[in-house]
Amino acid sequence: MARLTERNSWKALEAHAARPQARDIVGLFASDPRRAERYSLEAAGLILDFSKNPVSDQTVQLLLALAAESSVAEQTQAMFDGRRINVTENRPVLHIALRNQSQRPICVDGRDVMPDVRAVLHRLREFSESVRNGTLRGSTGKPFADVVNIGIGGSDLGPLTIYSALRPFAQRGPRLHFVSNVDGAHLAATVADLDPEATLFIVSSKTFTTQETMTNARSAREWLLTNLNGAESLDSVVGQHFAAASTNLDETGAFGIPPERVFGFWDWVGGRYSLWSAIGLPIALAVGFRQFDRLLAGAYAMDEHFRNAPAHVNMPLLLALIGVWHTNFLDSPTHAVLPYAQDLSWLPMHLQQLDMESNGKSIDRAGDTVEYTTGPIIWGAPGTNGQHAFFQHLHQGTQVTPCDFIVAAKSEWGMAEHHEILLANCIAQSEALLRGRTKDEVLEELQARGIKGQEAQRLAAHRSFPGNRPSSTILMERLDAHSVGALIALYEHKVFVQGAIWNINSFDQWGVELGKGLAKEVLNDLRAGHASPDHDQSTAALIKRICAMRGKQ
Ligand code: F6P
């Protein structure tokens, strides 16, 4: 296969992007009264309107040709077939098996993984139901009123994002808390108001060796031992107030969590793709297993769409291709995720890990340095708050930032008047980004207000908007478990397609290792009260200053 930048479609896209009208979205609308309809798709209960992007029929054709030339369909098939596409760790990538609702076997090395997946789901159902209905209680007989998930990265952001999204459905369940930061403030502030007798900790960690998580887990265990009335032994406390979601059964046992409280998963589930596995236990505890099942069903519906829909109407594929168009041909370095839903406030952070840990790579699958841009910086915040913070930059900054607006037509909280205002703002912002405002329009308005001449000219430049700023809108009727499942799966497949085109391994994360290793060395230095000679000057000086401040020198 020719190198990416040597492919015909890539070269044609470069030429296509060099046209003077390449960014003229307003012009595309003017020439096509059916554009909004023709550039919208529906799948798994989600509507994607991508008409406010600078893509014409020809652009889409060229992007689809790029996908074909990059064997995206074949790579997709390889993932669904359980082939070892995570080439640096020699693992299959099968988060899709976790939500497979069909009888289709999914095999790794000829062995169907579905019976194991279903067995863990069954145990998750039983455990979550017995905690929720009070059958399973703490060591002193109190039902669990609070559940604390201890995890970080995918073992935190996934369940946290979903739990926040489904808060309106969290009735009659225990309260859920998340502790991720090794900063003691996080654990201390979380447990401050909790009753140890009624608290269940879930240690969520694929590896069960992550420094932050294990430090928090040990301190939580200590807190229970110190504060639990009648705490007899470590074993009884850990046995009754802890559960774990992990692939490392040796370490969960060594921590003292009995096997019946350990919910396993497999090395073919990446951390940032793990919320569908046992890592989803806190979700099931908070909102009930039925909702968790709906979440899986929503993701499965998107998986099936992605696997089967023809390329030109395939939602994850098109979302990914538009992203490639922005990143590689229109030079947008970042991408904003703007959920108009307070309940989706963690979504930008989750997508940040999903996208940036997957596609923040500069080495291709053959081990060569790539000669093109890969994953963009993902950022964002819920609307309407972002409007009063960084939208200035989106509308008038020198960089063009493609935006995803995400919104549900109905609110789960009632408050209809609030929701109408929220919806109006969401729609108006994408309209404003597209339409802009010419200097003449501003002058006219200023004149109507009695501001004329030089003063009007001076102000008009500041008050006009370039417009033609791209966005997609993802609309759903309700923000419920099914649509949230579909939404996250949509982004997972988008990231997959982009990684497939960029020829990078989206499923490893070696870039996090160096800092982890150095942190251990620095920790030794901080404990010893001096800087070892291997550090650079700045690092050594910082260690010395800190030691001095802490009275360790
Ligand atoms: O350091 C990055 C990372 O490995 C993520 O990929 C992962 O989600 C997170 O750490 C937590 O890992 P674990 O679940 O093994 O504790």
Coordinates of C-alpha atoms and ligand atoms in Angstrom, one line a residue:
M1 CA 0.0 0.0 0.0
A2 CA 1.4 3.5 -0.9
R3 CA 2.4 5.8 1.9
L4 CA -0.6 7.8 3.2
T5 CA 0.6 11.1 1.7
E6 CA 1.4 9.4 -1.6
R7 CA -2.1 8.1 -2.2
N8 CA -4.2 9.5 -5.0
S9 CA -7.0 10.5 -2.7
W10 CA -4.6 12.3 -0.3
K11 CA -3.1 14.3 -3.1
A12 CA -6.5 15.0 -4.6
L13 CA -7.7 16.2 -1.1
E14 CA -4.7 18.5 -0.9
A15 CA -5.5 20.1 -4.2
H16 CA -9.2 20.2 -3.2
A17 CA -8.3 22.0 0.1
A18 CA -6.2 24.6 -1.9
R19 CA -9.2 25.9 -3.7
P20 CA -10.1 29.5 -2.7
Q21 CA -13.6 28.4 -1.7
A22 CA -12.5 25.4 0.3
R23 CA -13.8 26.9 3.6
D24 CA -16.9 28.6 2.2
I25 CA -19.7 26.8 4.1
V26 CA -22.2 29.6 3.5
G27 CA -21.7 29.3 -0.2
L28 CA -22.4 25.5 0.0
F29 CA -25.7 26.2 1.6
A30 CA -26.6 28.9 -0.9
S31 CA -26.1 26.5 -3.8
D32 CA -28.1 23.6 -2.3
P33 CA -31.5 24.1 -0.7
R34 CA -31.5 20.5 0.4
R35 CA -28.1 20.6 2.0
A36 CA -29.2 20.2 5.7
E37 CA -31.2 17.1 4.7
R38 CA -28.6 15.6 2.5
Y39 CA -25.8 16.1 5.0
S40 CA -27.6 14.6 8.0
L41 CA -27.6 11.0 9.1
E42 CA -29.6 8.9 11.6
A43 CA -28.3 5.9 13.5
A44 CA -28.9 4.2 16.8
G45 CA -31.3 7.0 17.9
L46 CA -28.7 9.8 17.1
I47 CA -29.0 12.4 14.4
L48 CA -25.8 13.8 13.0
D49 CA -26.1 17.0 11.1
F50 CA -22.7 17.6 9.5
S51 CA -23.9 20.2 6.9
K52 CA -22.2 23.1 8.7
N53 CA -18.8 21.7 7.7
P54 CA -16.9 22.8 4.6
V55 CA -17.6 19.6 2.7
S56 CA -19.2 19.3 -0.7
D57 CA -20.3 16.1 -2.5
Q58 CA -16.8 16.0 -4.1
T59 CA -15.1 16.4 -0.7
V60 CA -17.1 13.5 0.7
Q61 CA -16.3 11.4 -2.4
L62 CA -12.6 12.1 -2.0
L63 CA -12.7 11.4 1.8
L64 CA -14.5 8.1 1.1
A65 CA -11.8 7.3 -1.5
L66 CA -9.2 7.9 1.2
A67 CA -11.0 5.5 3.5
A68 CA -11.1 2.9 0.8
E69 CA -7.4 3.4 -0.1
S70 CA -6.6 3.1 3.6
S71 CA -8.5 -0.2 3.9
V72 CA -10.7 1.1 6.7
A73 CA -13.4 -1.5 6.0
E74 CA -10.8 -4.3 6.1
Q75 CA -9.4 -2.9 9.4
T76 CA -12.9 -2.7 10.8
Q77 CA -13.5 -6.3 10.0
A78 CA -10.2 -7.3 11.6
M79 CA -11.3 -5.6 14.8
F80 CA -14.7 -7.2 14.9
D81 CA -13.1 -10.6 14.0
G82 CA -10.8 -10.5 17.1
R83 CA -7.6 -10.2 15.1
R84 CA -4.6 -8.9 17.0
I85 CA -4.7 -5.3 15.7
N86 CA -3.0 -3.9 18.8
V87 CA 0.3 -4.7 17.3
T88 CA 2.7 -3.4 19.9
E89 CA 1.0 -5.4 22.7
N90 CA 0.0 -8.3 20.4
R91 CA -3.7 -8.1 21.6
P92 CA -7.1 -8.1 19.9
V93 CA -9.3 -5.1 20.5
L94 CA -12.7 -6.3 21.5
H95 CA -14.6 -3.8 23.6
I96 CA -17.4 -4.5 21.0
A97 CA -17.7 -8.0 22.5
L98 CA -18.7 -6.5 25.8
R99 CA -21.9 -5.1 24.3
N100 CA -22.5 -7.8 21.7
Q101 CA -26.3 -8.5 22.1
S102 CA -26.4 -11.1 19.4
Q103 CA -25.7 -14.8 19.4
R104 CA -22.7 -14.1 17.1
P105 CA -19.6 -15.7 18.6
I106 CA -16.6 -13.5 18.9
C107 CA -13.4 -15.5 19.0
V108 CA -9.9 -15.0 20.2
D109 CA -7.5 -17.7 18.9
G110 CA -10.5 -19.8 17.9
R111 CA -12.2 -19.5 21.4
D112 CA -15.5 -17.7 21.7
V113 CA -15.2 -15.0 24.4
M114 CA -18.9 -14.4 24.7
P115 CA -19.7 -17.0 27.4
D116 CA -17.1 -15.4 29.7
V117 CA -18.5 -11.9 28.9
R118 CA -22.0 -13.1 29.8
A119 CA -20.9 -14.8 32.9
V120 CA -19.3 -11.6 34.3
L121 CA -22.4 -9.6 33.3
H122 CA -24.5 -12.1 35.2
R123 CA -22.4 -11.6 38.3
L124 CA -22.4 -7.8 37.9
R125 CA -26.2 -8.0 37.8
E126 CA -26.5 -10.2 40.9
F127 CA -24.0 -8.1 42.9
S128 CA -25.4 -4.7 41.9
E129 CA -29.0 -5.9 42.6
S130 CA -28.1 -7.3 46.0
V131 CA -26.3 -4.0 47.0
R132 CA -29.2 -1.9 45.7
N133 CA -31.9 -4.0 47.4
G134 CA -30.0 -4.2 50.7
T135 CA -29.4 -7.9 50.7
L136 CA -25.7 -7.4 50.7
R137 CA -24.6 -5.2 53.6
G138 CA -21.6 -3.9 55.4
S139 CA -19.8 -5.7 58.3
T140 CA -22.1 -4.2 60.9
G141 CA -25.3 -5.0 59.0
K142 CA -26.0 -1.6 57.6
P143 CA -27.1 -1.4 53.9
F144 CA -24.6 0.4 51.7
A145 CA -25.6 4.1 51.3
D146 CA -22.4 5.2 49.6
V147 CA -20.2 3.6 47.0
V148 CA -16.8 5.1 46.3
N149 CA -15.1 4.1 43.0
I150 CA -11.3 4.3 43.3
G151 CA -9.7 4.4 39.9
I152 CA -8.0 6.7 37.4
G153 CA -8.0 7.3 33.6
G154 CA -10.4 4.9 31.9
S155 CA -11.1 3.3 35.3
D156 CA -12.6 6.6 36.4
L157 CA -13.6 8.8 33.5
G158 CA -15.7 6.2 31.7
P159 CA -18.0 5.3 34.7
L160 CA -17.9 8.9 35.9
T161 CA -19.1 10.2 32.5
I162 CA -21.9 7.7 32.3
Y163 CA -23.0 8.0 35.9
S164 CA -23.2 11.8 35.5
A165 CA -25.1 11.4 32.2
L166 CA -27.6 9.1 33.8
R167 CA -28.1 10.9 37.1
P168 CA -31.8 11.4 36.6
F169 CA -32.1 7.6 36.5
A170 CA -30.2 7.0 39.8
Q171 CA -33.2 6.5 42.0
R172 CA -33.2 4.3 45.0
G173 CA -29.5 3.4 44.6
P174 CA -26.6 4.2 46.8
R175 CA -24.8 7.6 46.3
L176 CA -21.8 7.2 44.0
H177 CA -18.5 9.0 44.5
F178 CA -15.3 8.9 42.5
V179 CA -11.8 9.2 43.8
S180 CA -9.0 9.4 41.2
N181 CA -6.3 11.9 42.2
V182 CA -3.5 10.7 44.4
D183 CA -3.7 14.1 46.0
G184 CA -4.9 13.1 49.4
A185 CA -7.4 15.9 49.2
H186 CA -9.6 13.9 46.9
L187 CA -10.0 10.8 49.2
A188 CA -10.1 12.8 52.4
A189 CA -12.8 15.2 51.2
T190 CA -14.8 12.4 49.7
V191 CA -14.9 10.2 52.9
A192 CA -15.2 13.1 55.3
D193 CA -19.0 12.9 55.4
L194 CA -19.4 9.1 54.8
D195 CA -20.4 6.5 57.3
P196 CA -17.8 3.8 57.2
E197 CA -20.4 1.2 58.2
A198 CA -22.4 2.0 55.1
T199 CA -19.6 2.6 52.6
L200 CA -18.5 0.2 49.8
F201 CA -15.3 0.8 48.0
I202 CA -14.8 -0.5 44.5
V203 CA -11.1 -0.6 43.4
S204 CA -11.3 -0.2 39.6
S205 CA -8.0 -0.9 37.9
K206 CA -7.2 -3.0 34.9
T207 CA -3.7 -3.7 36.1
F208 CA -4.2 -3.3 39.8
T209 CA -0.8 -1.7 40.0
T210 CA -1.5 1.9 39.2
Q211 CA 0.3 4.0 41.8
E212 CA -2.5 6.5 42.3
T213 CA -5.3 3.9 42.6
M214 CA -3.4 1.6 44.9
T215 CA -2.3 4.4 47.1
N216 CA -5.9 5.6 47.4
A217 CA -7.1 2.0 47.9
R218 CA -4.7 1.4 50.8
S219 CA -5.6 4.6 52.4
A220 CA -9.3 3.8 52.1
R221 CA -8.6 0.4 53.7
E222 CA -6.8 2.2 56.5
W223 CA -9.7 4.7 56.9
L224 CA -12.1 1.8 57.3
L225 CA -10.0 0.0 59.9
T226 CA -9.6 3.2 61.9
N227 CA -13.2 4.3 61.7
L228 CA -15.4 1.2 61.4
N229 CA -17.1 0.2 64.7
G230 CA -16.1 -3.3 65.6
A231 CA -13.6 -3.6 62.8
E232 CA -12.1 -6.9 63.8
S233 CA -9.5 -7.7 61.2
L234 CA -8.2 -6.5 57.9
D235 CA -9.7 -9.5 56.2
S236 CA -13.2 -9.0 57.5
V237 CA -13.1 -5.2 56.6
V238 CA -11.7 -5.7 53.1
G239 CA -13.9 -8.7 52.5
Q240 CA -17.1 -6.9 53.3
H241 CA -16.4 -3.3 52.3
F242 CA -14.4 -3.7 49.1
A243 CA -15.0 -5.0 45.6
A244 CA -12.7 -4.9 42.6
A245 CA -12.9 -4.7 38.8
S246 CA -9.6 -5.8 37.4
T247 CA -7.8 -8.2 35.1
N248 CA -5.1 -8.9 37.7
L249 CA -6.7 -11.5 40.0
D250 CA -3.4 -12.2 41.8
E251 CA -3.1 -8.6 42.9
T252 CA -6.8 -8.3 43.9
G253 CA -6.3 -11.4 46.1
A254 CA -3.1 -10.0 47.6
F255 CA -5.0 -6.9 48.5
G256 CA -7.4 -9.0 50.4
I257 CA -10.5 -8.9 48.2
P258 CA -12.2 -12.3 48.1
P259 CA -12.7 -13.8 44.6
E260 CA -16.5 -13.5 44.8
R261 CA -16.1 -9.7 45.1
V262 CA -13.7 -9.5 42.1
F263 CA -15.2 -8.8 38.7
G264 CA -12.8 -9.7 35.9
F265 CA -12.2 -8.6 32.4
W266 CA -9.5 -9.3 29.8
D267 CA -6.4 -7.9 28.2
W268 CA -8.3 -7.2 25.0
V269 CA -10.2 -4.4 26.7
G270 CA -8.3 -1.2 26.7
G271 CA -8.6 1.1 29.7
R272 CA -10.3 3.9 27.9
Y273 CA -12.7 1.4 26.3
S274 CA -13.5 -0.5 29.5
L275 CA -16.6 1.2 30.9
W276 CA -18.7 -1.6 29.2
S277 CA -16.9 -4.2 31.2
A278 CA -16.7 -4.9 35.0
I279 CA -15.4 -1.3 35.2
G280 CA -19.0 -0.3 34.6
L281 CA -19.9 -1.8 38.0
P282 CA -20.4 1.6 39.7
I283 CA -22.8 2.6 37.0
A284 CA -24.9 -0.6 37.6
L285 CA -24.8 0.1 41.3
A286 CA -26.0 3.7 40.9
V287 CA -28.6 3.4 38.2
G288 CA -29.4 -0.3 38.3
F289 CA -28.4 -3.1 35.9
R290 CA -31.4 -2.5 33.6
Q291 CA -30.0 0.9 32.7
F292 CA -26.6 -0.6 32.3
D293 CA -28.0 -3.1 29.9
R294 CA -29.7 -0.3 27.9
L295 CA -26.3 1.5 27.8
L296 CA -24.8 -1.7 26.3
A297 CA -27.7 -2.0 23.9
G298 CA -27.2 1.6 22.6
A299 CA -23.5 0.9 22.0
Y300 CA -24.4 -2.3 20.3
A301 CA -26.8 -0.5 18.0
M302 CA -24.0 1.9 17.0
D303 CA -21.6 -1.1 16.5
E304 CA -24.0 -2.8 14.2
H305 CA -24.5 0.5 12.2
F306 CA -20.8 1.0 12.0
R307 CA -20.2 -2.6 10.9
N308 CA -23.0 -2.8 8.3
A309 CA -24.0 0.6 7.0
P310 CA -22.7 1.6 3.6
A311 CA -19.7 4.0 3.7
H312 CA -21.6 7.1 2.4
V313 CA -24.2 6.9 5.3
N314 CA -21.9 5.5 8.0
M315 CA -22.0 7.9 10.9
P316 CA -18.7 7.1 12.7
L317 CA -16.9 6.8 9.4
L318 CA -18.1 10.2 8.1
L319 CA -17.5 11.9 11.5
A320 CA -14.0 10.6 11.4
L321 CA -13.4 11.6 7.8
I322 CA -14.6 15.1 8.4
G323 CA -12.2 15.2 11.4
V324 CA -9.3 14.1 9.0
W325 CA -10.4 16.8 6.6
H326 CA -10.1 19.5 9.3
T327 CA -6.9 18.1 10.8
N328 CA -4.8 17.2 7.8
F329 CA -6.1 19.5 5.0
L330 CA -7.6 22.5 6.7
D331 CA -5.0 22.6 9.5
S332 CA -7.2 22.8 12.5
P333 CA -5.1 21.8 15.5
T334 CA -7.9 21.3 18.0
H335 CA -11.4 20.0 18.2
A336 CA -14.0 21.2 20.7
V337 CA -16.7 19.0 22.2
L338 CA -19.6 21.1 23.4
P339 CA -22.3 19.1 25.2
Y340 CA -25.4 21.2 25.8
A341 CA -26.2 19.1 28.8
Q342 CA -25.0 19.6 32.3
D343 CA -25.2 15.8 32.7
L344 CA -22.6 15.4 30.0
S345 CA -20.2 17.7 31.7
W346 CA -17.5 14.9 32.0
L347 CA -17.9 13.9 28.3
P348 CA -15.1 16.3 27.0
M349 CA -12.7 14.8 29.5
H350 CA -13.7 11.2 28.6
L351 CA -13.3 12.0 24.9
Q352 CA -10.0 13.7 25.7
Q353 CA -8.6 10.4 27.0
L354 CA -10.3 8.3 24.4
D355 CA -9.0 10.3 21.5
M356 CA -5.7 11.7 22.7
E357 CA -4.5 8.6 24.4
S358 CA -5.5 6.6 21.3
N359 CA -4.3 8.8 18.5
G360 CA -1.7 11.1 20.1
K361 CA 1.0 9.1 18.3
S362 CA 3.8 10.0 16.0
I363 CA 5.1 6.6 15.1
D364 CA 3.1 4.4 12.5
R365 CA 2.4 0.7 12.8
A366 CA 5.6 -0.1 11.0
G367 CA 7.7 1.9 13.5
D368 CA 8.4 4.9 11.2
T369 CA 7.8 8.5 12.1
V370 CA 4.7 9.8 10.5
E371 CA 4.9 12.8 8.2
Y372 CA 1.4 14.1 8.7
T373 CA -0.6 15.4 11.7
T374 CA -2.4 12.7 13.8
G375 CA -4.9 13.2 16.6
P376 CA -6.0 16.8 17.3
I377 CA -6.2 18.3 20.8
I378 CA -9.7 17.5 22.2
W379 CA -11.2 20.0 24.6
G380 CA -14.5 21.5 25.6
A381 CA -17.0 22.2 28.3
P382 CA -20.7 22.1 28.6
G383 CA -22.8 24.8 27.0
T384 CA -24.0 27.3 28.0
N385 CA -21.0 27.8 30.4
G386 CA -18.5 27.7 27.6
Q387 CA -20.2 30.6 25.8
H388 CA -19.3 32.8 28.7
A389 CA -15.7 31.7 28.8
F390 CA -14.0 30.5 25.6
F391 CA -16.6 31.0 22.8
Q392 CA -15.0 34.4 22.0
H393 CA -12.1 32.4 20.6
L394 CA -14.3 30.1 18.6
H395 CA -16.1 33.1 17.0
Q396 CA -13.3 35.6 16.4
G397 CA -9.9 33.8 17.2
T398 CA -7.3 33.4 14.6
Q399 CA -7.5 29.6 14.7
V400 CA -10.5 27.8 13.3
T401 CA -11.8 25.1 15.7
P402 CA -14.3 22.6 14.5
C403 CA -17.0 22.0 17.1
D404 CA -19.3 19.2 18.0
F405 CA -22.5 20.4 19.5
I406 CA -24.4 17.7 21.4
V407 CA -27.9 18.1 22.7
A408 CA -31.1 16.3 23.6
A409 CA -34.5 17.7 22.5
K410 CA -36.1 16.8 25.9
S411 CA -34.9 17.2 29.4
E412 CA -35.0 14.4 32.0
W413 CA -35.3 17.0 34.8
G414 CA -38.6 18.7 33.8
M415 CA -37.7 22.4 33.9
A416 CA -39.1 22.9 30.4
E417 CA -38.3 26.6 30.3
H418 CA -34.7 26.0 31.1
H419 CA -34.4 23.4 28.5
E420 CA -35.8 25.6 25.7
I421 CA -33.3 28.3 26.6
L422 CA -30.5 25.7 26.5
L423 CA -31.7 24.4 23.1
A424 CA -32.0 27.9 21.7
N425 CA -28.4 28.7 22.7
C426 CA -27.0 25.5 21.3
I427 CA -28.7 26.0 17.9
A428 CA -27.9 29.7 17.9
Q429 CA -24.2 29.2 18.5
S430 CA -23.7 26.9 15.5
E431 CA -25.8 29.3 13.4
A432 CA -23.6 32.2 14.5
L433 CA -20.4 30.3 13.8
L434 CA -21.6 29.5 10.3
R435 CA -23.3 32.8 9.4
G436 CA -20.9 35.3 10.9
R437 CA -21.7 39.0 10.6
T438 CA -20.3 41.2 7.9
K439 CA -18.8 44.7 8.5
D440 CA -21.7 46.2 6.5
E441 CA -24.3 44.5 8.7
V442 CA -22.6 45.9 11.8
L443 CA -22.3 49.4 10.2
E444 CA -26.0 49.4 9.4
E445 CA -26.9 48.4 13.0
L446 CA -24.5 51.0 14.5
Q447 CA -26.0 53.7 12.2
A448 CA -29.5 52.8 13.4
R449 CA -28.2 53.4 16.9
G450 CA -26.8 56.8 15.9
I451 CA -23.1 55.8 15.8
K452 CA -21.7 57.0 12.5
G453 CA -18.5 58.0 10.7
Q454 CA -15.1 57.0 11.9
E455 CA -16.3 55.8 15.2
A456 CA -18.7 53.4 13.5
Q457 CA -15.9 52.2 11.2
R458 CA -13.6 51.6 14.1
L459 CA -16.2 49.6 16.1
A460 CA -17.4 47.6 13.1
A461 CA -14.1 45.7 12.6
H462 CA -14.3 44.5 16.3
R463 CA -18.0 43.7 16.1
S464 CA -18.0 41.7 12.9
F465 CA -17.6 37.9 12.7
P466 CA -15.9 36.0 9.9
G467 CA -18.4 33.1 9.9
N468 CA -17.8 29.9 8.0
R469 CA -16.7 28.3 11.2
P470 CA -17.4 24.6 11.1
S471 CA -19.5 22.5 13.4
S472 CA -21.4 19.3 13.6
T473 CA -24.5 18.8 15.7
I474 CA -25.4 15.5 17.3
L475 CA -29.1 15.5 18.3
M476 CA -31.0 13.0 20.3
E477 CA -34.5 12.9 21.6
R478 CA -33.6 12.1 25.1
L479 CA -30.3 11.8 27.0
D480 CA -31.0 8.2 28.3
A481 CA -28.9 5.1 28.7
H482 CA -29.4 3.9 25.1
S483 CA -28.5 7.2 23.5
V484 CA -25.5 7.7 25.8
G485 CA -24.3 4.2 24.9
A486 CA -24.7 5.0 21.2
L487 CA -22.9 8.4 21.6
I488 CA -19.8 7.0 23.3
A489 CA -19.6 4.1 20.8
L490 CA -19.9 6.6 17.9
Y491 CA -16.8 8.4 19.2
E492 CA -14.9 5.2 19.8
H493 CA -15.4 4.2 16.2
K494 CA -14.6 7.7 15.0
V495 CA -11.2 7.4 16.8
F496 CA -10.7 3.9 15.4
V497 CA -11.3 5.1 11.8
Q498 CA -8.9 8.0 12.2
G499 CA -6.2 5.8 13.6
A500 CA -6.8 3.4 10.7
I501 CA -6.3 6.2 8.2
W502 CA -3.2 7.5 10.0
N503 CA -1.8 4.0 10.2
I504 CA -1.1 4.3 13.9
N505 CA -1.9 1.8 16.7
S506 CA -4.8 3.5 18.5
F507 CA -4.7 0.9 21.3
D508 CA -1.5 1.3 23.2
Q509 CA -0.3 4.2 25.3
W510 CA 3.5 4.0 25.7
G511 CA 3.6 7.7 26.0
V512 CA 2.4 7.6 29.6
E513 CA 5.2 5.3 30.8
L514 CA 8.3 7.5 30.9
G515 CA 6.7 9.9 33.4
K516 CA 5.5 7.0 35.5
G517 CA 9.0 5.6 35.8
L518 CA 10.6 8.9 36.6
A519 CA 8.0 9.6 39.3
K520 CA 9.2 6.6 41.1
E521 CA 12.8 7.9 41.0
V522 CA 11.8 11.3 42.1
L523 CA 9.7 9.8 44.9
N524 CA 12.8 8.0 46.2
D525 CA 14.7 11.3 46.1
L526 CA 11.9 13.2 48.0
R527 CA 11.9 10.5 50.6
A528 CA 15.6 10.5 50.9
G529 CA 15.8 14.3 51.0
H530 CA 18.2 14.8 48.2
A531 CA 18.3 14.9 44.4
S532 CA 20.2 12.0 42.7
P533 CA 22.8 13.0 40.2
D534 CA 20.9 11.7 37.1
H535 CA 18.5 14.6 36.9
D536 CA 18.8 17.7 34.7
Q537 CA 19.6 20.9 36.5
S538 CA 16.0 22.2 36.7
T539 CA 14.6 19.0 38.0
A540 CA 17.4 18.6 40.6
A541 CA 16.8 22.2 41.8
L542 CA 13.1 21.7 42.1
I543 CA 13.6 18.5 44.2
K544 CA 16.1 20.4 46.4
R545 CA 13.7 23.3 47.0
I546 CA 10.8 21.0 47.8
C547 CA 13.0 19.0 50.2
A548 CA 14.0 22.3 51.9
M549 CA 10.4 23.5 52.1
R550 CA 9.5 20.1 53.7
G551 CA 12.4 20.3 56.1
K552 CA 14.0 17.2 54.6
Q553 CA 17.5 18.7 54.0
Ligands
F6P1 O1 -1.6 5.7 32.5 C1 -2.6 5.5 31.5 C2 -3.5 4.3 31.9 O2 -2.8 3.1 31.6 C3 -4.8 4.4 31.1 O3 -4.7 3.9 29.8 C4 -5.7 3.7 32.0 O4 -7.0 4.0 31.7 C5 -5.3 4.2 33.3 O5 -3.9 4.3 33.2 C6 -5.6 3.4 34.5 O6 -5.1 2.1 34.5 P1 -5.6 0.9 35.4 O7 -7.0 0.7 35.1 O8 -4.7 -0.2 35.1 O9 -5.4 1.4 36.8

